[in-house]
Short mmCIF file of N, CA and C in Angstrom, two decimals:
data_model
loop_
_atom_site.label_atom_id
_atom_site.label_comp_id
_atom_site.label_asym_id
_atom_site.label_seq_id
_atom_site.Cartn_x
_atom_site.Cartn_y
_atom_site.Cartn_z
N MET A 1093 -8.36 -10.00 -11.37
CA MET A 1093 -7.15 -9.21 -11.41
C MET A 1093 -7.05 -8.39 -12.70
N PRO A 1094 -7.33 -8.98 -13.85
CA PRO A 1094 -7.25 -8.15 -15.07
C PRO A 1094 -8.23 -6.97 -15.03
N ARG A 1095 -9.43 -7.23 -14.52
CA ARG A 1095 -10.41 -6.14 -14.44
C ARG A 1095 -9.91 -5.05 -13.47
N LEU A 1096 -9.38 -5.45 -12.33
CA LEU A 1096 -8.85 -4.47 -11.38
C LEU A 1096 -7.75 -3.63 -12.03
N ARG A 1097 -6.82 -4.30 -12.70
CA ARG A 1097 -5.72 -3.57 -13.35
C ARG A 1097 -6.25 -2.56 -14.37
N LEU A 1098 -7.18 -3.01 -15.19
CA LEU A 1098 -7.72 -2.16 -16.24
C LEU A 1098 -8.49 -0.97 -15.67
N GLU A 1099 -9.40 -1.24 -14.77
CA GLU A 1099 -10.28 -0.18 -14.29
C GLU A 1099 -9.63 0.78 -13.30
N THR A 1100 -8.53 0.36 -12.67
CA THR A 1100 -7.87 1.26 -11.72
C THR A 1100 -6.60 1.89 -12.28
N ARG A 1101 -6.22 1.57 -13.49
CA ARG A 1101 -4.98 2.08 -14.09
C ARG A 1101 -4.85 3.60 -13.99
N PRO A 1102 -5.87 4.39 -14.32
CA PRO A 1102 -5.70 5.85 -14.24
C PRO A 1102 -5.38 6.33 -12.82
N TYR A 1103 -5.93 5.66 -11.83
CA TYR A 1103 -5.72 6.06 -10.44
C TYR A 1103 -4.35 5.61 -9.95
N HIS A 1104 -3.92 4.46 -10.43
CA HIS A 1104 -2.56 4.00 -10.14
C HIS A 1104 -1.55 4.97 -10.74
N ASP A 1105 -1.79 5.37 -11.97
CA ASP A 1105 -0.89 6.32 -12.64
C ASP A 1105 -0.84 7.65 -11.91
N ALA A 1106 -1.96 8.09 -11.35
CA ALA A 1106 -1.99 9.36 -10.61
C ALA A 1106 -1.08 9.30 -9.39
N ILE A 1107 -1.04 8.15 -8.73
CA ILE A 1107 -0.15 8.02 -7.58
C ILE A 1107 1.31 8.04 -8.03
N GLU A 1108 1.60 7.38 -9.13
CA GLU A 1108 2.97 7.38 -9.63
C GLU A 1108 3.43 8.75 -10.09
N ALA A 1109 2.50 9.64 -10.36
CA ALA A 1109 2.85 10.98 -10.84
C ALA A 1109 3.10 11.96 -9.69
N ASN A 1110 3.06 11.50 -8.43
CA ASN A 1110 3.25 12.44 -7.33
C ASN A 1110 4.70 12.95 -7.29
N ALA A 1111 4.91 14.02 -6.55
CA ALA A 1111 6.22 14.70 -6.54
C ALA A 1111 7.34 13.78 -6.06
N PHE A 1112 7.07 12.92 -5.07
CA PHE A 1112 8.11 12.02 -4.56
C PHE A 1112 8.58 11.08 -5.67
N ASN A 1113 7.65 10.46 -6.37
CA ASN A 1113 8.03 9.55 -7.45
C ASN A 1113 8.72 10.28 -8.59
N GLN A 1114 8.30 11.50 -8.87
CA GLN A 1114 8.97 12.28 -9.91
C GLN A 1114 10.41 12.58 -9.50
N GLY A 1115 10.62 12.89 -8.22
CA GLY A 1115 11.98 13.11 -7.72
C GLY A 1115 12.84 11.87 -7.81
N LEU A 1116 12.23 10.73 -7.54
CA LEU A 1116 12.96 9.47 -7.68
C LEU A 1116 13.39 9.25 -9.12
N THR A 1117 12.46 9.45 -10.03
CA THR A 1117 12.74 9.24 -11.44
C THR A 1117 13.84 10.18 -11.93
N ALA A 1118 13.79 11.41 -11.46
CA ALA A 1118 14.78 12.41 -11.88
C ALA A 1118 16.10 12.27 -11.13
N GLY A 1119 16.11 11.45 -10.08
CA GLY A 1119 17.33 11.29 -9.29
C GLY A 1119 17.59 12.47 -8.36
N THR A 1120 16.53 13.20 -8.00
CA THR A 1120 16.70 14.39 -7.17
C THR A 1120 16.03 14.27 -5.80
N VAL A 1121 15.50 13.11 -5.46
CA VAL A 1121 14.81 12.96 -4.19
C VAL A 1121 15.81 13.07 -3.04
N THR A 1122 15.37 13.68 -1.96
CA THR A 1122 16.22 13.86 -0.78
C THR A 1122 15.73 13.01 0.38
N ALA A 1123 16.55 12.92 1.42
CA ALA A 1123 16.15 12.21 2.64
C ALA A 1123 14.93 12.89 3.26
N ALA A 1124 14.89 14.20 3.25
CA ALA A 1124 13.75 14.93 3.83
C ALA A 1124 12.47 14.63 3.05
N GLN A 1125 12.55 14.58 1.74
CA GLN A 1125 11.37 14.25 0.93
C GLN A 1125 10.94 12.80 1.18
N THR A 1126 11.90 11.93 1.35
CA THR A 1126 11.59 10.53 1.64
C THR A 1126 10.87 10.43 2.98
N ALA A 1127 11.36 11.15 3.99
CA ALA A 1127 10.72 11.14 5.30
C ALA A 1127 9.30 11.70 5.22
N GLU A 1128 9.12 12.77 4.47
CA GLU A 1128 7.78 13.36 4.32
C GLU A 1128 6.83 12.36 3.65
N PHE A 1129 7.31 11.73 2.60
CA PHE A 1129 6.49 10.74 1.90
C PHE A 1129 6.14 9.57 2.82
N LEU A 1130 7.12 9.07 3.54
CA LEU A 1130 6.87 7.95 4.45
C LEU A 1130 5.91 8.35 5.56
N GLY A 1131 6.01 9.57 6.05
CA GLY A 1131 5.06 10.04 7.06
C GLY A 1131 3.65 10.03 6.53
N ARG A 1132 3.48 10.47 5.29
CA ARG A 1132 2.15 10.44 4.67
C ARG A 1132 1.69 9.00 4.47
N MET A 1133 2.59 8.14 4.02
CA MET A 1133 2.22 6.73 3.83
C MET A 1133 1.78 6.10 5.15
N TYR A 1134 2.50 6.41 6.22
CA TYR A 1134 2.13 5.87 7.52
C TYR A 1134 0.70 6.29 7.88
N GLY A 1135 0.37 7.53 7.60
CA GLY A 1135 -0.95 8.06 7.91
C GLY A 1135 -2.06 7.33 7.17
N PHE A 1136 -1.74 6.65 6.10
CA PHE A 1136 -2.71 5.87 5.35
C PHE A 1136 -2.61 4.38 5.70
N VAL A 1137 -1.40 3.87 5.76
CA VAL A 1137 -1.19 2.45 5.99
C VAL A 1137 -1.63 2.03 7.40
N GLN A 1138 -1.35 2.83 8.40
CA GLN A 1138 -1.68 2.46 9.77
C GLN A 1138 -3.18 2.25 9.97
N PRO A 1139 -4.06 3.18 9.57
CA PRO A 1139 -5.49 2.90 9.75
C PRO A 1139 -6.02 1.77 8.86
N TYR A 1140 -5.44 1.63 7.68
CA TYR A 1140 -5.81 0.51 6.80
C TYR A 1140 -5.48 -0.81 7.49
N GLU A 1141 -4.27 -0.92 8.02
CA GLU A 1141 -3.86 -2.17 8.67
C GLU A 1141 -4.65 -2.42 9.95
N ALA A 1142 -5.04 -1.36 10.66
CA ALA A 1142 -5.87 -1.53 11.85
C ALA A 1142 -7.22 -2.13 11.46
N ALA A 1143 -7.81 -1.65 10.36
CA ALA A 1143 -9.09 -2.20 9.89
C ALA A 1143 -8.92 -3.64 9.43
N LEU A 1144 -7.83 -3.91 8.75
CA LEU A 1144 -7.57 -5.27 8.29
C LEU A 1144 -7.42 -6.22 9.49
N HIS A 1145 -6.70 -5.77 10.49
CA HIS A 1145 -6.51 -6.57 11.71
C HIS A 1145 -7.86 -6.81 12.41
N GLU A 1146 -8.68 -5.78 12.46
CA GLU A 1146 -9.99 -5.88 13.10
C GLU A 1146 -10.88 -6.93 12.42
N HIS A 1147 -10.73 -7.07 11.11
CA HIS A 1147 -11.57 -7.99 10.34
C HIS A 1147 -10.81 -9.24 9.89
N ALA A 1148 -9.70 -9.53 10.55
CA ALA A 1148 -8.84 -10.65 10.13
C ALA A 1148 -9.58 -11.98 10.07
N ALA A 1149 -10.54 -12.18 10.95
CA ALA A 1149 -11.27 -13.44 10.98
C ALA A 1149 -12.02 -13.70 9.68
N ALA A 1150 -12.33 -12.65 8.95
CA ALA A 1150 -13.06 -12.81 7.68
C ALA A 1150 -12.17 -13.38 6.58
N PHE A 1151 -10.88 -13.47 6.83
CA PHE A 1151 -9.96 -13.91 5.79
C PHE A 1151 -9.41 -15.32 6.00
N GLY A 1152 -9.11 -15.70 7.19
CA GLY A 1152 -8.56 -17.02 7.44
C GLY A 1152 -7.05 -17.05 7.30
N PRO A 1153 -6.44 -18.15 7.71
CA PRO A 1153 -4.98 -18.23 7.78
C PRO A 1153 -4.26 -18.22 6.43
N ASP A 1154 -4.92 -18.62 5.35
CA ASP A 1154 -4.25 -18.65 4.05
C ASP A 1154 -3.77 -17.27 3.60
N TRP A 1155 -4.43 -16.24 4.10
CA TRP A 1155 -4.09 -14.87 3.68
C TRP A 1155 -2.79 -14.38 4.32
N GLN A 1156 -2.34 -15.01 5.38
CA GLN A 1156 -1.09 -14.65 6.06
C GLN A 1156 -1.03 -13.14 6.33
N LEU A 1157 -2.08 -12.62 6.94
CA LEU A 1157 -2.17 -11.18 7.16
C LEU A 1157 -1.02 -10.65 8.00
N GLU A 1158 -0.57 -11.41 8.98
CA GLU A 1158 0.51 -10.93 9.85
C GLU A 1158 1.78 -10.63 9.05
N GLN A 1159 1.98 -11.27 7.94
CA GLN A 1159 3.16 -11.00 7.10
C GLN A 1159 2.96 -9.79 6.19
N ARG A 1160 1.76 -9.26 6.17
CA ARG A 1160 1.44 -8.19 5.23
C ARG A 1160 1.44 -6.82 5.89
N TYR A 1161 1.56 -6.75 7.20
CA TYR A 1161 1.56 -5.46 7.89
C TYR A 1161 2.92 -4.77 7.74
N ARG A 1162 2.88 -3.50 7.34
CA ARG A 1162 4.14 -2.78 7.10
C ARG A 1162 4.22 -1.44 7.83
N ALA A 1163 3.19 -1.04 8.56
CA ALA A 1163 3.25 0.25 9.27
C ALA A 1163 4.44 0.32 10.23
N PRO A 1164 4.76 -0.75 10.98
CA PRO A 1164 5.93 -0.68 11.86
C PRO A 1164 7.23 -0.40 11.11
N LEU A 1165 7.33 -0.89 9.87
CA LEU A 1165 8.53 -0.62 9.07
C LEU A 1165 8.65 0.87 8.75
N ILE A 1166 7.52 1.51 8.53
CA ILE A 1166 7.55 2.95 8.25
C ILE A 1166 8.07 3.69 9.48
N LEU A 1167 7.61 3.32 10.66
CA LEU A 1167 8.08 4.00 11.87
C LEU A 1167 9.58 3.81 12.06
N GLU A 1168 10.08 2.62 11.75
CA GLU A 1168 11.53 2.39 11.82
C GLU A 1168 12.27 3.30 10.84
N ASP A 1169 11.75 3.39 9.63
CA ASP A 1169 12.38 4.25 8.62
C ASP A 1169 12.35 5.71 9.05
N LEU A 1170 11.23 6.15 9.57
CA LEU A 1170 11.12 7.55 10.00
C LEU A 1170 12.12 7.85 11.10
N ALA A 1171 12.32 6.91 12.01
CA ALA A 1171 13.31 7.12 13.07
C ALA A 1171 14.72 7.24 12.47
N ARG A 1172 15.04 6.39 11.49
CA ARG A 1172 16.36 6.46 10.83
C ARG A 1172 16.56 7.79 10.10
N LEU A 1173 15.45 8.33 9.59
CA LEU A 1173 15.53 9.58 8.83
C LEU A 1173 15.38 10.81 9.71
N GLY A 1174 15.19 10.62 11.01
CA GLY A 1174 15.07 11.75 11.93
C GLY A 1174 13.76 12.51 11.81
N TYR A 1175 12.70 11.81 11.43
CA TYR A 1175 11.38 12.44 11.30
C TYR A 1175 11.00 12.99 12.66
N PRO A 1176 10.63 14.26 12.74
CA PRO A 1176 10.52 14.93 14.04
C PRO A 1176 9.24 14.71 14.83
N ALA A 1177 8.22 14.10 14.28
CA ALA A 1177 6.94 14.06 15.00
C ALA A 1177 6.18 12.78 14.69
N GLU A 1178 5.07 12.62 15.37
CA GLU A 1178 4.15 11.52 15.06
C GLU A 1178 3.48 11.84 13.72
N PRO A 1179 3.52 10.93 12.77
CA PRO A 1179 2.91 11.23 11.47
C PRO A 1179 1.40 11.46 11.59
N PRO A 1180 0.87 12.36 10.78
CA PRO A 1180 -0.59 12.58 10.80
C PRO A 1180 -1.30 11.37 10.19
N VAL A 1181 -2.53 11.15 10.62
CA VAL A 1181 -3.33 10.04 10.11
C VAL A 1181 -4.37 10.60 9.15
N CYS A 1182 -4.54 9.92 8.04
CA CYS A 1182 -5.51 10.32 7.02
C CYS A 1182 -6.91 10.35 7.64
N PRO A 1183 -7.57 11.51 7.61
CA PRO A 1183 -8.88 11.62 8.24
C PRO A 1183 -10.04 11.07 7.40
N THR A 1184 -9.78 10.80 6.13
CA THR A 1184 -10.87 10.38 5.23
C THR A 1184 -10.53 9.08 4.54
N MET A 1185 -10.35 8.04 5.33
CA MET A 1185 -10.05 6.73 4.76
C MET A 1185 -11.26 6.22 3.99
N PRO A 1186 -11.02 5.41 2.95
CA PRO A 1186 -12.15 4.78 2.26
C PRO A 1186 -12.82 3.80 3.24
N PRO A 1187 -14.08 3.47 3.01
CA PRO A 1187 -14.74 2.48 3.89
C PRO A 1187 -13.98 1.15 3.88
N LEU A 1188 -13.74 0.64 5.06
CA LEU A 1188 -13.01 -0.63 5.22
C LEU A 1188 -13.77 -1.53 6.19
N GLU A 1189 -15.04 -1.76 5.88
CA GLU A 1189 -15.89 -2.49 6.80
C GLU A 1189 -16.34 -3.85 6.28
N THR A 1190 -16.45 -3.99 4.96
CA THR A 1190 -16.87 -5.27 4.41
C THR A 1190 -15.66 -6.01 3.83
N ARG A 1191 -15.83 -7.27 3.63
CA ARG A 1191 -14.73 -8.06 3.04
C ARG A 1191 -14.41 -7.54 1.63
N ALA A 1192 -15.42 -7.19 0.85
CA ALA A 1192 -15.18 -6.67 -0.50
C ALA A 1192 -14.40 -5.35 -0.44
N GLN A 1193 -14.75 -4.48 0.49
CA GLN A 1193 -14.02 -3.21 0.63
C GLN A 1193 -12.57 -3.47 1.03
N LEU A 1194 -12.37 -4.38 1.95
CA LEU A 1194 -11.01 -4.71 2.36
C LEU A 1194 -10.22 -5.35 1.22
N LEU A 1195 -10.86 -6.19 0.43
CA LEU A 1195 -10.18 -6.81 -0.70
C LEU A 1195 -9.73 -5.76 -1.72
N GLY A 1196 -10.60 -4.81 -2.00
CA GLY A 1196 -10.23 -3.75 -2.94
C GLY A 1196 -9.05 -2.93 -2.43
N SER A 1197 -9.08 -2.59 -1.16
CA SER A 1197 -7.97 -1.84 -0.57
C SER A 1197 -6.70 -2.68 -0.52
N MET A 1198 -6.87 -3.97 -0.24
CA MET A 1198 -5.69 -4.86 -0.22
C MET A 1198 -5.03 -4.90 -1.58
N TYR A 1199 -5.81 -4.86 -2.64
CA TYR A 1199 -5.24 -4.86 -3.98
C TYR A 1199 -4.27 -3.68 -4.13
N VAL A 1200 -4.66 -2.53 -3.64
CA VAL A 1200 -3.82 -1.33 -3.75
C VAL A 1200 -2.58 -1.45 -2.87
N LEU A 1201 -2.77 -1.79 -1.61
CA LEU A 1201 -1.64 -1.82 -0.68
C LEU A 1201 -0.72 -3.00 -0.92
N GLU A 1202 -1.26 -4.13 -1.31
CA GLU A 1202 -0.40 -5.26 -1.66
C GLU A 1202 0.37 -4.95 -2.95
N GLY A 1203 -0.29 -4.32 -3.88
CA GLY A 1203 0.39 -3.94 -5.12
C GLY A 1203 1.54 -2.97 -4.88
N SER A 1204 1.41 -2.15 -3.84
CA SER A 1204 2.47 -1.18 -3.56
C SER A 1204 3.78 -1.85 -3.16
N THR A 1205 3.70 -3.12 -2.75
CA THR A 1205 4.93 -3.82 -2.40
C THR A 1205 5.81 -4.05 -3.64
N LEU A 1206 5.17 -4.18 -4.78
CA LEU A 1206 5.94 -4.39 -6.02
C LEU A 1206 6.69 -3.12 -6.40
N GLY A 1207 5.99 -2.00 -6.41
CA GLY A 1207 6.65 -0.73 -6.70
C GLY A 1207 7.66 -0.36 -5.64
N GLY A 1208 7.39 -0.80 -4.42
CA GLY A 1208 8.32 -0.52 -3.33
C GLY A 1208 9.70 -1.11 -3.57
N GLN A 1209 9.74 -2.25 -4.22
CA GLN A 1209 11.03 -2.87 -4.53
C GLN A 1209 11.87 -1.97 -5.43
N VAL A 1210 11.22 -1.37 -6.41
CA VAL A 1210 11.91 -0.44 -7.32
C VAL A 1210 12.37 0.79 -6.56
N ILE A 1211 11.48 1.34 -5.72
CA ILE A 1211 11.82 2.54 -4.95
C ILE A 1211 12.99 2.25 -4.01
N ALA A 1212 12.99 1.10 -3.36
CA ALA A 1212 14.08 0.74 -2.44
C ALA A 1212 15.43 0.76 -3.17
N ARG A 1213 15.46 0.25 -4.38
CA ARG A 1213 16.71 0.25 -5.14
C ARG A 1213 17.13 1.68 -5.50
N GLN A 1214 16.16 2.51 -5.85
CA GLN A 1214 16.48 3.90 -6.20
C GLN A 1214 16.99 4.66 -4.98
N LEU A 1215 16.39 4.42 -3.82
CA LEU A 1215 16.85 5.08 -2.60
C LEU A 1215 18.24 4.58 -2.21
N ALA A 1216 18.49 3.30 -2.41
CA ALA A 1216 19.83 2.76 -2.12
C ALA A 1216 20.87 3.41 -3.02
N ALA A 1217 20.54 3.58 -4.30
CA ALA A 1217 21.48 4.22 -5.23
C ALA A 1217 21.74 5.67 -4.84
N ALA A 1218 20.75 6.31 -4.23
CA ALA A 1218 20.91 7.71 -3.79
C ALA A 1218 21.49 7.78 -2.38
N ASP A 1219 21.79 6.62 -1.79
CA ASP A 1219 22.34 6.52 -0.44
C ASP A 1219 21.43 7.17 0.61
N ILE A 1220 20.12 6.95 0.45
CA ILE A 1220 19.14 7.47 1.40
C ILE A 1220 18.70 6.32 2.29
N ALA A 1221 18.81 6.53 3.60
CA ALA A 1221 18.39 5.52 4.58
C ALA A 1221 16.87 5.47 4.60
N GLY A 1222 16.33 4.57 5.39
CA GLY A 1222 14.89 4.50 5.54
C GLY A 1222 14.21 3.79 4.39
N ARG A 1223 14.73 2.61 4.04
CA ARG A 1223 14.17 1.87 2.90
C ARG A 1223 13.42 0.62 3.31
N SER A 1224 13.27 0.37 4.61
CA SER A 1224 12.65 -0.87 5.08
C SER A 1224 11.22 -1.04 4.58
N PHE A 1225 10.43 0.03 4.63
CA PHE A 1225 9.05 -0.05 4.17
C PHE A 1225 8.99 -0.45 2.71
N PHE A 1226 9.83 0.17 1.90
CA PHE A 1226 9.81 -0.11 0.46
C PHE A 1226 10.34 -1.50 0.16
N ALA A 1227 11.40 -1.92 0.84
CA ALA A 1227 11.96 -3.25 0.63
C ALA A 1227 11.10 -4.32 1.30
N GLY A 1228 10.40 -3.93 2.31
CA GLY A 1228 9.43 -4.73 3.06
C GLY A 1228 9.62 -6.22 3.11
N ARG A 1229 9.24 -6.87 2.08
CA ARG A 1229 9.21 -8.33 2.08
C ARG A 1229 10.36 -8.96 1.30
N ALA A 1230 11.20 -8.14 0.74
CA ALA A 1230 12.39 -8.59 0.00
C ALA A 1230 12.06 -9.74 -0.95
N GLU A 1231 12.72 -10.87 -0.79
CA GLU A 1231 12.54 -11.99 -1.72
C GLU A 1231 11.15 -12.63 -1.61
N ARG A 1232 10.41 -12.33 -0.56
CA ARG A 1232 9.05 -12.88 -0.41
C ARG A 1232 8.01 -12.03 -1.14
N THR A 1233 8.40 -10.86 -1.65
CA THR A 1233 7.44 -9.94 -2.27
C THR A 1233 6.70 -10.62 -3.43
N GLY A 1234 7.42 -11.17 -4.37
CA GLY A 1234 6.80 -11.81 -5.53
C GLY A 1234 5.89 -12.96 -5.14
N PRO A 1235 6.38 -13.91 -4.33
CA PRO A 1235 5.52 -15.02 -3.94
C PRO A 1235 4.28 -14.58 -3.15
N LEU A 1236 4.42 -13.59 -2.27
CA LEU A 1236 3.25 -13.12 -1.52
C LEU A 1236 2.26 -12.41 -2.43
N TRP A 1237 2.77 -11.67 -3.43
CA TRP A 1237 1.87 -11.01 -4.38
C TRP A 1237 1.12 -12.07 -5.21
N LYS A 1238 1.85 -13.07 -5.64
CA LYS A 1238 1.23 -14.13 -6.43
C LYS A 1238 0.16 -14.85 -5.60
N GLN A 1239 0.48 -15.13 -4.35
CA GLN A 1239 -0.49 -15.78 -3.46
C GLN A 1239 -1.71 -14.87 -3.28
N PHE A 1240 -1.47 -13.58 -3.08
CA PHE A 1240 -2.58 -12.64 -2.92
C PHE A 1240 -3.47 -12.68 -4.17
N GLY A 1241 -2.86 -12.66 -5.35
CA GLY A 1241 -3.64 -12.70 -6.59
C GLY A 1241 -4.51 -13.93 -6.69
N GLN A 1242 -3.97 -15.08 -6.30
CA GLN A 1242 -4.75 -16.32 -6.33
C GLN A 1242 -5.90 -16.28 -5.33
N LEU A 1243 -5.61 -15.80 -4.12
CA LEU A 1243 -6.64 -15.71 -3.10
C LEU A 1243 -7.71 -14.70 -3.48
N LEU A 1244 -7.30 -13.58 -4.07
CA LEU A 1244 -8.26 -12.57 -4.50
C LEU A 1244 -9.15 -13.12 -5.62
N THR A 1245 -8.57 -13.83 -6.55
CA THR A 1245 -9.34 -14.43 -7.64
C THR A 1245 -10.38 -15.40 -7.08
N GLU A 1246 -9.97 -16.23 -6.14
CA GLU A 1246 -10.91 -17.17 -5.51
C GLU A 1246 -12.00 -16.41 -4.76
N ALA A 1247 -11.62 -15.38 -4.00
CA ALA A 1247 -12.59 -14.62 -3.22
C ALA A 1247 -13.57 -13.88 -4.12
N ALA A 1248 -13.10 -13.39 -5.25
CA ALA A 1248 -13.96 -12.63 -6.16
C ALA A 1248 -15.08 -13.49 -6.73
N ALA A 1249 -14.91 -14.80 -6.70
CA ALA A 1249 -15.96 -15.69 -7.20
C ALA A 1249 -17.18 -15.67 -6.28
N THR A 1250 -16.97 -15.35 -5.02
CA THR A 1250 -18.09 -15.33 -4.07
C THR A 1250 -18.42 -13.94 -3.55
N GLU A 1251 -17.54 -13.00 -3.79
CA GLU A 1251 -17.75 -11.62 -3.32
C GLU A 1251 -18.35 -10.79 -4.45
N ASP A 1252 -18.76 -9.60 -4.11
CA ASP A 1252 -19.29 -8.64 -5.07
C ASP A 1252 -18.10 -8.01 -5.82
N ALA A 1253 -17.85 -8.47 -7.03
CA ALA A 1253 -16.70 -7.98 -7.81
C ALA A 1253 -16.79 -6.47 -8.04
N ASP A 1254 -17.99 -5.96 -8.27
CA ASP A 1254 -18.15 -4.51 -8.47
C ASP A 1254 -17.71 -3.75 -7.22
N ALA A 1255 -18.05 -4.28 -6.05
CA ALA A 1255 -17.66 -3.63 -4.79
C ALA A 1255 -16.15 -3.67 -4.58
N ILE A 1256 -15.51 -4.76 -5.00
CA ILE A 1256 -14.05 -4.86 -4.89
C ILE A 1256 -13.39 -3.81 -5.78
N VAL A 1257 -13.84 -3.69 -7.02
CA VAL A 1257 -13.28 -2.71 -7.95
C VAL A 1257 -13.55 -1.29 -7.45
N ALA A 1258 -14.75 -1.04 -6.97
CA ALA A 1258 -15.09 0.29 -6.45
C ALA A 1258 -14.20 0.65 -5.26
N SER A 1259 -13.95 -0.31 -4.39
CA SER A 1259 -13.10 -0.07 -3.23
C SER A 1259 -11.65 0.20 -3.65
N ALA A 1260 -11.15 -0.57 -4.60
CA ALA A 1260 -9.78 -0.34 -5.09
C ALA A 1260 -9.67 1.05 -5.70
N THR A 1261 -10.66 1.42 -6.49
CA THR A 1261 -10.66 2.74 -7.11
C THR A 1261 -10.67 3.84 -6.06
N LEU A 1262 -11.55 3.73 -5.09
CA LEU A 1262 -11.63 4.73 -4.03
C LEU A 1262 -10.36 4.76 -3.19
N THR A 1263 -9.77 3.61 -2.96
CA THR A 1263 -8.51 3.56 -2.21
C THR A 1263 -7.41 4.28 -2.97
N PHE A 1264 -7.28 4.02 -4.26
CA PHE A 1264 -6.29 4.74 -5.07
C PHE A 1264 -6.55 6.25 -5.02
N GLN A 1265 -7.80 6.65 -5.19
CA GLN A 1265 -8.13 8.07 -5.21
C GLN A 1265 -7.83 8.73 -3.86
N THR A 1266 -8.21 8.07 -2.79
CA THR A 1266 -7.97 8.62 -1.45
C THR A 1266 -6.49 8.69 -1.15
N LEU A 1267 -5.76 7.65 -1.50
CA LEU A 1267 -4.32 7.65 -1.26
C LEU A 1267 -3.63 8.74 -2.08
N ALA A 1268 -4.01 8.89 -3.34
CA ALA A 1268 -3.40 9.94 -4.19
C ALA A 1268 -3.66 11.32 -3.59
N ALA A 1269 -4.86 11.56 -3.14
CA ALA A 1269 -5.19 12.85 -2.53
C ALA A 1269 -4.40 13.05 -1.23
N TRP A 1270 -4.27 12.01 -0.43
CA TRP A 1270 -3.54 12.10 0.83
C TRP A 1270 -2.04 12.33 0.60
N LEU A 1271 -1.48 11.73 -0.44
CA LEU A 1271 -0.05 11.89 -0.70
C LEU A 1271 0.31 13.24 -1.31
N THR A 1272 -0.70 13.94 -1.81
CA THR A 1272 -0.45 15.24 -2.42
C THR A 1272 -0.58 16.32 -1.36
N PRO A 1273 0.55 16.93 -0.96
CA PRO A 1273 0.47 17.97 0.08
C PRO A 1273 -0.44 19.10 -0.33
N GLN A 1274 -1.18 19.60 0.63
CA GLN A 1274 -2.12 20.70 0.37
C GLN A 1274 -1.40 22.04 0.32
#
């Protein structure tokens, strides 16, 4: 975990610097911007979760994968926000075929649950609906993150740590590019 935090910090910071997060920080984010951001997130989260589900047997029951899926929450939020269409899906997902690749991506997506708690509070203060994805696990967020960290640490002892870090880095980079409108 310390190595992942250190080596992926610049890519994590790049995601936090996107226009949606800047609007949140400035207190100027709108419901339309929230819907646009959630639509983009769905386009990344849905194929990631499909790959995770496809390879669920590689993880076992301790990972509690069924509690970690959040794409349906995004669709609920989009409906509340009046999002007009089916969200586009990211066409260039990072490779999600090996356990190490999935672990690296999980680090990014599981970590987003922590920031999501902050975003949910900011959206509530702005009276913007569609916060389910960000609030996601509510009081279970911390314990599930802690459990993920322990499981990841154990898995890294037998997995290719370089591949896990490379996957996390690529996931951050791909997500940052996907969240930045062209």
